[in-house]
Amino acid sequence: MATASTMSERQQRAAELLRAAGVLPVITVHALDEARAIADALLEGGLHTLELTLRTPVAIDALAMLKRERPDIVIGAGTVLDADHIRASIDAGADFLVTPGTPPALADALAEADIPVVPGAATPTEFMALRARGFRNCKLFPASAVGGLAMLKGLAGPLHDMRFCPTGGISESNAAEFLAQPNVLCIGGSWMLDKGWLDAGDYGRVRETAARAAQIVRDARG
């Protein structure tokens, strides 16, 4: 098993990574050219960290390609569901791992991963189980569906040493409210990746919305 110090160090790295990101764009790609175009638009808008979900056959190849071709970008593998996903993501060069939920077997595998991890959960009981394993920085998902800001405020008392990246239902209109919550390190979202814009190849809109998201983070952090 991973030692407590190793877990602590990795969790510290996860916290630093999430705080530096502020906003974590959650992207799903269907082609390598699309991955390049999205990543470039986000970078140009000022968002240098992204979560690339493992929801399509091209995802791992896209992750590896972006790590080779865009060394300035920090890429997390998202929708990590099992140990095979963990191994493939690390082999492709992922900087961190994100899960939508974290059953015990996956939590065990994440504890052994040698890169930062952000395990997902939706209830106090699940977060307590992750905390017992040494995780302190977690994804709240699906955030809005399970209470959003009210849930985060409720968790702040009993789980005062945990920090969160709420994802799901967050938009440009409420991003600042979530970032203002003291136990929020980062917010995840896809509002800067509107499907209509992507289908139309309108990456200028992606860049503009990413720039506004980056400004929201700067304003929130003072």
PDB file of C-alpha atoms in Angstrom, residues 21-188:
ATOM      1  CA  ALA A  21      -6.292  25.753 -12.404  1.00  0.00           C
ATOM      2  CA  GLY A  22      -9.251  27.495 -10.771  1.00  0.00           C
ATOM      3  CA  VAL A  23     -11.509  26.363 -13.614  1.00  0.00           C
ATOM      4  CA  LEU A  24     -11.122  22.876 -15.034  1.00  0.00           C
ATOM      5  CA  PRO A  25     -12.662  22.544 -18.517  1.00  0.00           C
ATOM      6  CA  VAL A  26     -14.104  19.058 -18.960  1.00  0.00           C
ATOM      7  CA  ILE A  27     -13.710  18.010 -22.585  1.00  0.00           C
ATOM      8  CA  THR A  28     -14.755  14.997 -24.630  1.00  0.00           C
ATOM      9  CA  VAL A  29     -13.139  14.595 -28.037  1.00  0.00           C
ATOM     10  CA  HIS A  30     -13.938  12.410 -31.035  1.00  0.00           C
ATOM     11  CA  ALA A  31     -10.917  13.137 -33.236  1.00  0.00           C
ATOM     12  CA  LEU A  32      -7.297  14.178 -32.774  1.00  0.00           C
ATOM     13  CA  ASP A  33      -7.737  17.384 -34.778  1.00  0.00           C
ATOM     14  CA  GLU A  34     -10.664  18.330 -32.560  1.00  0.00           C
ATOM     15  CA  ALA A  35      -8.515  17.726 -29.477  1.00  0.00           C
ATOM     16  CA  ARG A  36      -5.811  20.046 -30.843  1.00  0.00           C
ATOM     17  CA  ALA A  37      -8.293  22.772 -31.732  1.00  0.00           C
ATOM     18  CA  ILE A  38     -10.039  22.671 -28.356  1.00  0.00           C
ATOM     19  CA  ALA A  39      -6.786  22.624 -26.397  1.00  0.00           C
ATOM     20  CA  ASP A  40      -5.400  25.555 -28.389  1.00  0.00           C
ATOM     21  CA  ALA A  41      -8.560  27.622 -27.906  1.00  0.00           C
ATOM     22  CA  LEU A  42      -8.532  26.974 -24.158  1.00  0.00           C
ATOM     23  CA  LEU A  43      -4.840  27.823 -23.893  1.00  0.00           C
ATOM     24  CA  GLU A  44      -5.280  31.015 -25.880  1.00  0.00           C
ATOM     25  CA  GLY A  45      -8.142  31.951 -23.561  1.00  0.00           C
ATOM     26  CA  GLY A  46      -5.935  31.499 -20.517  1.00  0.00           C
ATOM     27  CA  LEU A  47      -6.999  28.062 -19.246  1.00  0.00           C
ATOM     28  CA  HIS A  48      -3.899  25.886 -19.019  1.00  0.00           C
ATOM     29  CA  THR A  49      -5.325  22.846 -17.242  1.00  0.00           C
ATOM     30  CA  LEU A  50      -8.013  20.571 -18.606  1.00  0.00           C
ATOM     31  CA  GLU A  51      -9.750  17.277 -17.913  1.00  0.00           C
ATOM     32  CA  LEU A  52      -9.963  15.025 -20.961  1.00  0.00           C
ATOM     33  CA  THR A  53     -12.617  12.395 -20.378  1.00  0.00           C
ATOM     34  CA  LEU A  54     -12.050   8.766 -21.319  1.00  0.00           C
ATOM     35  CA  ARG A  55     -15.476   8.510 -22.922  1.00  0.00           C
ATOM     36  CA  THR A  56     -14.439   7.983 -26.551  1.00  0.00           C
ATOM     37  CA  PRO A  57     -12.140   5.512 -28.329  1.00  0.00           C
ATOM     38  CA  VAL A  58      -9.716   8.296 -29.280  1.00  0.00           C
ATOM     39  CA  ALA A  59      -9.340   9.729 -25.781  1.00  0.00           C
ATOM     40  CA  ILE A  60      -6.090   8.029 -24.739  1.00  0.00           C
ATOM     41  CA  ASP A  61      -4.441   8.757 -28.077  1.00  0.00           C
ATOM     42  CA  ALA A  62      -5.575  12.379 -27.829  1.00  0.00           C
ATOM     43  CA  LEU A  63      -4.161  12.681 -24.331  1.00  0.00           C
ATOM     44  CA  ALA A  64      -0.793  11.285 -25.409  1.00  0.00           C
ATOM     45  CA  MET A  65      -0.713  13.533 -28.474  1.00  0.00           C
ATOM     46  CA  LEU A  66      -1.474  16.686 -26.510  1.00  0.00           C
ATOM     47  CA  LYS A  67       1.199  15.882 -23.943  1.00  0.00           C
ATOM     48  CA  ARG A  68       3.726  15.547 -26.770  1.00  0.00           C
ATOM     49  CA  GLU A  69       2.625  18.540 -28.821  1.00  0.00           C
ATOM     50  CA  ARG A  70       1.423  20.979 -26.143  1.00  0.00           C
ATOM     51  CA  PRO A  71       3.918  20.605 -23.266  1.00  0.00           C
ATOM     52  CA  ASP A  72       2.626  23.747 -21.529  1.00  0.00           C
ATOM     53  CA  ILE A  73      -0.799  22.257 -20.939  1.00  0.00           C
ATOM     54  CA  VAL A  74      -1.659  20.260 -17.799  1.00  0.00           C
ATOM     55  CA  ILE A  75      -3.955  17.373 -18.683  1.00  0.00           C
ATOM     56  CA  GLY A  76      -5.961  15.191 -16.377  1.00  0.00           C
ATOM     57  CA  ALA A  77      -7.626  11.983 -17.482  1.00  0.00           C
ATOM     58  CA  GLY A  78     -11.289  12.150 -16.521  1.00  0.00           C
ATOM     59  CA  THR A  79     -14.037   9.552 -16.253  1.00  0.00           C
ATOM     60  CA  VAL A  80     -11.435   7.118 -14.913  1.00  0.00           C
ATOM     61  CA  LEU A  81     -13.454   4.024 -14.008  1.00  0.00           C
ATOM     62  CA  ASP A  82     -11.000   1.227 -13.271  1.00  0.00           C
ATOM     63  CA  ALA A  83      -7.381   0.131 -12.943  1.00  0.00           C
ATOM     64  CA  ASP A  84      -7.039  -0.299 -16.714  1.00  0.00           C
ATOM     65  CA  HIS A  85      -7.976   3.349 -17.184  1.00  0.00           C
ATOM     66  CA  ILE A  86      -5.421   4.345 -14.555  1.00  0.00           C
ATOM     67  CA  ARG A  87      -2.612   2.443 -16.256  1.00  0.00           C
ATOM     68  CA  ALA A  88      -3.490   3.649 -19.746  1.00  0.00           C
ATOM     69  CA  SER A  89      -3.755   7.267 -18.584  1.00  0.00           C
ATOM     70  CA  ILE A  90      -0.420   7.215 -16.797  1.00  0.00           C
ATOM     71  CA  ASP A  91       1.239   5.536 -19.772  1.00  0.00           C
ATOM     72  CA  ALA A  92      -0.179   8.272 -22.028  1.00  0.00           C
ATOM     73  CA  GLY A  93       1.356  10.961 -19.825  1.00  0.00           C
ATOM     74  CA  ALA A  94      -1.610  12.184 -17.800  1.00  0.00           C
ATOM     75  CA  ASP A  95      -0.683  14.738 -15.151  1.00  0.00           C
ATOM     76  CA  PHE A  96      -3.534  13.722 -12.844  1.00  0.00           C
ATOM     77  CA  LEU A  97      -6.595  11.462 -12.664  1.00  0.00           C
ATOM     78  CA  VAL A  98     -10.246  12.306 -11.983  1.00  0.00           C
ATOM     79  CA  THR A  99     -13.081   9.873 -11.282  1.00  0.00           C
ATOM     80  CA  PRO A 100     -16.863  10.475 -11.338  1.00  0.00           C
ATOM     81  CA  GLY A 101     -17.315   8.156  -8.366  1.00  0.00           C
ATOM     82  CA  THR A 102     -14.990   5.981  -6.332  1.00  0.00           C
ATOM     83  CA  PRO A 103     -15.989   2.465  -5.280  1.00  0.00           C
ATOM     84  CA  PRO A 104     -13.560   0.707  -2.918  1.00  0.00           C
ATOM     85  CA  ALA A 105     -11.568  -1.184  -5.576  1.00  0.00           C
ATOM     86  CA  LEU A 106     -11.008   2.011  -7.537  1.00  0.00           C
ATOM     87  CA  ALA A 107     -10.033   3.887  -4.371  1.00  0.00           C
ATOM     88  CA  ASP A 108      -7.413   1.213  -3.677  1.00  0.00           C
ATOM     89  CA  ALA A 109      -5.999   1.564  -7.200  1.00  0.00           C
ATOM     90  CA  LEU A 110      -5.966   5.363  -6.976  1.00  0.00           C
ATOM     91  CA  ALA A 111      -4.070   5.176  -3.689  1.00  0.00           C
ATOM     92  CA  GLU A 112      -1.291   3.338  -5.533  1.00  0.00           C
ATOM     93  CA  ALA A 113      -1.124   5.708  -8.501  1.00  0.00           C
ATOM     94  CA  ASP A 114       2.090   7.712  -8.632  1.00  0.00           C
ATOM     95  CA  ILE A 115       0.450  10.907  -9.926  1.00  0.00           C
ATOM     96  CA  PRO A 116      -2.088  13.226  -8.250  1.00  0.00           C
ATOM     97  CA  VAL A 117      -5.649  11.925  -8.135  1.00  0.00           C
ATOM     98  CA  VAL A 118      -9.013  13.594  -7.561  1.00  0.00           C
ATOM     99  CA  PRO A 119     -11.541  10.918  -6.586  1.00  0.00           C
ATOM    100  CA  GLY A 120     -15.194  11.722  -7.133  1.00  0.00           C
ATOM    101  CA  ALA A 121     -18.122  11.247  -4.789  1.00  0.00           C
ATOM    102  CA  ALA A 122     -21.584  12.635  -4.144  1.00  0.00           C
ATOM    103  CA  THR A 123     -22.460  11.998  -0.468  1.00  0.00           C
ATOM    104  CA  PRO A 124     -20.993  12.653   2.985  1.00  0.00           C
ATOM    105  CA  THR A 125     -20.622   8.910   3.565  1.00  0.00           C
ATOM    106  CA  GLU A 126     -18.599   8.499   0.379  1.00  0.00           C
ATOM    107  CA  PHE A 127     -16.384  11.454   1.249  1.00  0.00           C
ATOM    108  CA  MET A 128     -15.839  10.067   4.746  1.00  0.00           C
ATOM    109  CA  ALA A 129     -14.748   6.736   3.245  1.00  0.00           C
ATOM    110  CA  LEU A 130     -12.281   8.553   0.959  1.00  0.00           C
ATOM    111  CA  ARG A 131     -11.027  10.634   3.871  1.00  0.00           C
ATOM    112  CA  ALA A 132     -10.375   7.454   5.853  1.00  0.00           C
ATOM    113  CA  ARG A 133      -8.107   6.301   3.014  1.00  0.00           C
ATOM    114  CA  GLY A 134      -6.133   9.542   3.123  1.00  0.00           C
ATOM    115  CA  PHE A 135      -7.815  11.516   0.355  1.00  0.00           C
ATOM    116  CA  ARG A 136      -8.368  15.174   1.161  1.00  0.00           C
ATOM    117  CA  ASN A 137      -9.075  16.697  -2.273  1.00  0.00           C
ATOM    118  CA  CYS A 138     -12.098  15.299  -4.070  1.00  0.00           C
ATOM    119  CA  LYS A 139     -14.523  15.948  -6.886  1.00  0.00           C
ATOM    120  CA  LEU A 140     -18.141  16.638  -5.933  1.00  0.00           C
ATOM    121  CA  PHE A 141     -20.197  15.139  -8.755  1.00  0.00           C
ATOM    122  CA  PRO A 142     -22.815  15.759 -10.002  1.00  0.00           C
ATOM    123  CA  ALA A 143     -22.552  18.959  -7.992  1.00  0.00           C
ATOM    124  CA  SER A 144     -25.797  20.764  -8.784  1.00  0.00           C
ATOM    125  CA  ALA A 145     -27.872  17.586  -8.706  1.00  0.00           C
ATOM    126  CA  VAL A 146     -26.754  16.807  -5.139  1.00  0.00           C
ATOM    127  CA  GLY A 147     -27.197  20.279  -3.689  1.00  0.00           C
ATOM    128  CA  GLY A 148     -24.483  22.461  -5.184  1.00  0.00           C
ATOM    129  CA  LEU A 149     -23.476  25.303  -2.882  1.00  0.00           C
ATOM    130  CA  ALA A 150     -25.739  24.046  -0.101  1.00  0.00           C
ATOM    131  CA  MET A 151     -23.987  20.676  -0.147  1.00  0.00           C
ATOM    132  CA  LEU A 152     -20.531  22.294  -0.080  1.00  0.00           C
ATOM    133  CA  LYS A 153     -21.518  24.498   2.850  1.00  0.00           C
ATOM    134  CA  GLY A 154     -22.940  21.466   4.640  1.00  0.00           C
ATOM    135  CA  LEU A 155     -19.740  19.478   4.138  1.00  0.00           C
ATOM    136  CA  ALA A 156     -17.535  22.306   5.386  1.00  0.00           C
ATOM    137  CA  GLY A 157     -18.282  21.715   9.056  1.00  0.00           C
ATOM    138  CA  PRO A 158     -17.882  17.969   9.591  1.00  0.00           C
ATOM    139  CA  LEU A 159     -15.270  17.552   6.834  1.00  0.00           C
ATOM    140  CA  HIS A 160     -13.381  20.761   7.558  1.00  0.00           C
ATOM    141  CA  ASP A 161     -10.052  19.405   6.284  1.00  0.00           C
ATOM    142  CA  MET A 162     -11.367  18.382   2.867  1.00  0.00           C
ATOM    143  CA  ARG A 163     -11.379  20.488  -0.291  1.00  0.00           C
ATOM    144  CA  PHE A 164     -13.485  20.000  -3.397  1.00  0.00           C
ATOM    145  CA  CYS A 165     -13.731  20.447  -7.145  1.00  0.00           C
ATOM    146  CA  PRO A 166     -17.477  20.612  -7.773  1.00  0.00           C
ATOM    147  CA  THR A 167     -18.443  19.593 -11.299  1.00  0.00           C
ATOM    148  CA  GLY A 168     -21.820  19.218 -12.951  1.00  0.00           C
ATOM    149  CA  GLY A 169     -24.299  22.018 -13.557  1.00  0.00           C
ATOM    150  CA  ILE A 170     -21.808  24.840 -13.054  1.00  0.00           C
ATOM    151  CA  SER A 171     -21.955  27.668 -15.580  1.00  0.00           C
ATOM    152  CA  GLU A 172     -20.458  31.061 -16.263  1.00  0.00           C
ATOM    153  CA  SER A 173     -23.325  32.629 -14.307  1.00  0.00           C
ATOM    154  CA  ASN A 174     -22.676  30.793 -11.029  1.00  0.00           C
ATOM    155  CA  ALA A 175     -18.947  29.992 -11.283  1.00  0.00           C
ATOM    156  CA  ALA A 176     -17.923  32.898  -9.043  1.00  0.00           C
ATOM    157  CA  GLU A 177     -20.302  31.763  -6.286  1.00  0.00           C
ATOM    158  CA  PHE A 178     -18.739  28.325  -6.208  1.00  0.00           C
ATOM    159  CA  LEU A 179     -15.185  29.692  -6.251  1.00  0.00           C
ATOM    160  CA  ALA A 180     -16.015  31.937  -3.314  1.00  0.00           C
ATOM    161  CA  GLN A 181     -16.774  28.914  -1.148  1.00  0.00           C
ATOM    162  CA  PRO A 182     -13.762  28.391   1.184  1.00  0.00           C
ATOM    163  CA  ASN A 183     -13.638  24.603   0.721  1.00  0.00           C
ATOM    164  CA  VAL A 184     -13.602  24.852  -3.090  1.00  0.00           C
ATOM    165  CA  LEU A 185     -10.193  24.580  -4.756  1.00  0.00           C
ATOM    166  CA  CYS A 186     -11.427  24.527  -8.312  1.00  0.00           C
ATOM    167  CA  ILE A 187     -14.600  24.143 -10.358  1.00  0.00           C
ATOM    168  CA  GLY A 188     -15.117  21.823 -13.288  1.00  0.00           C
TER     169      GLY A 188
END
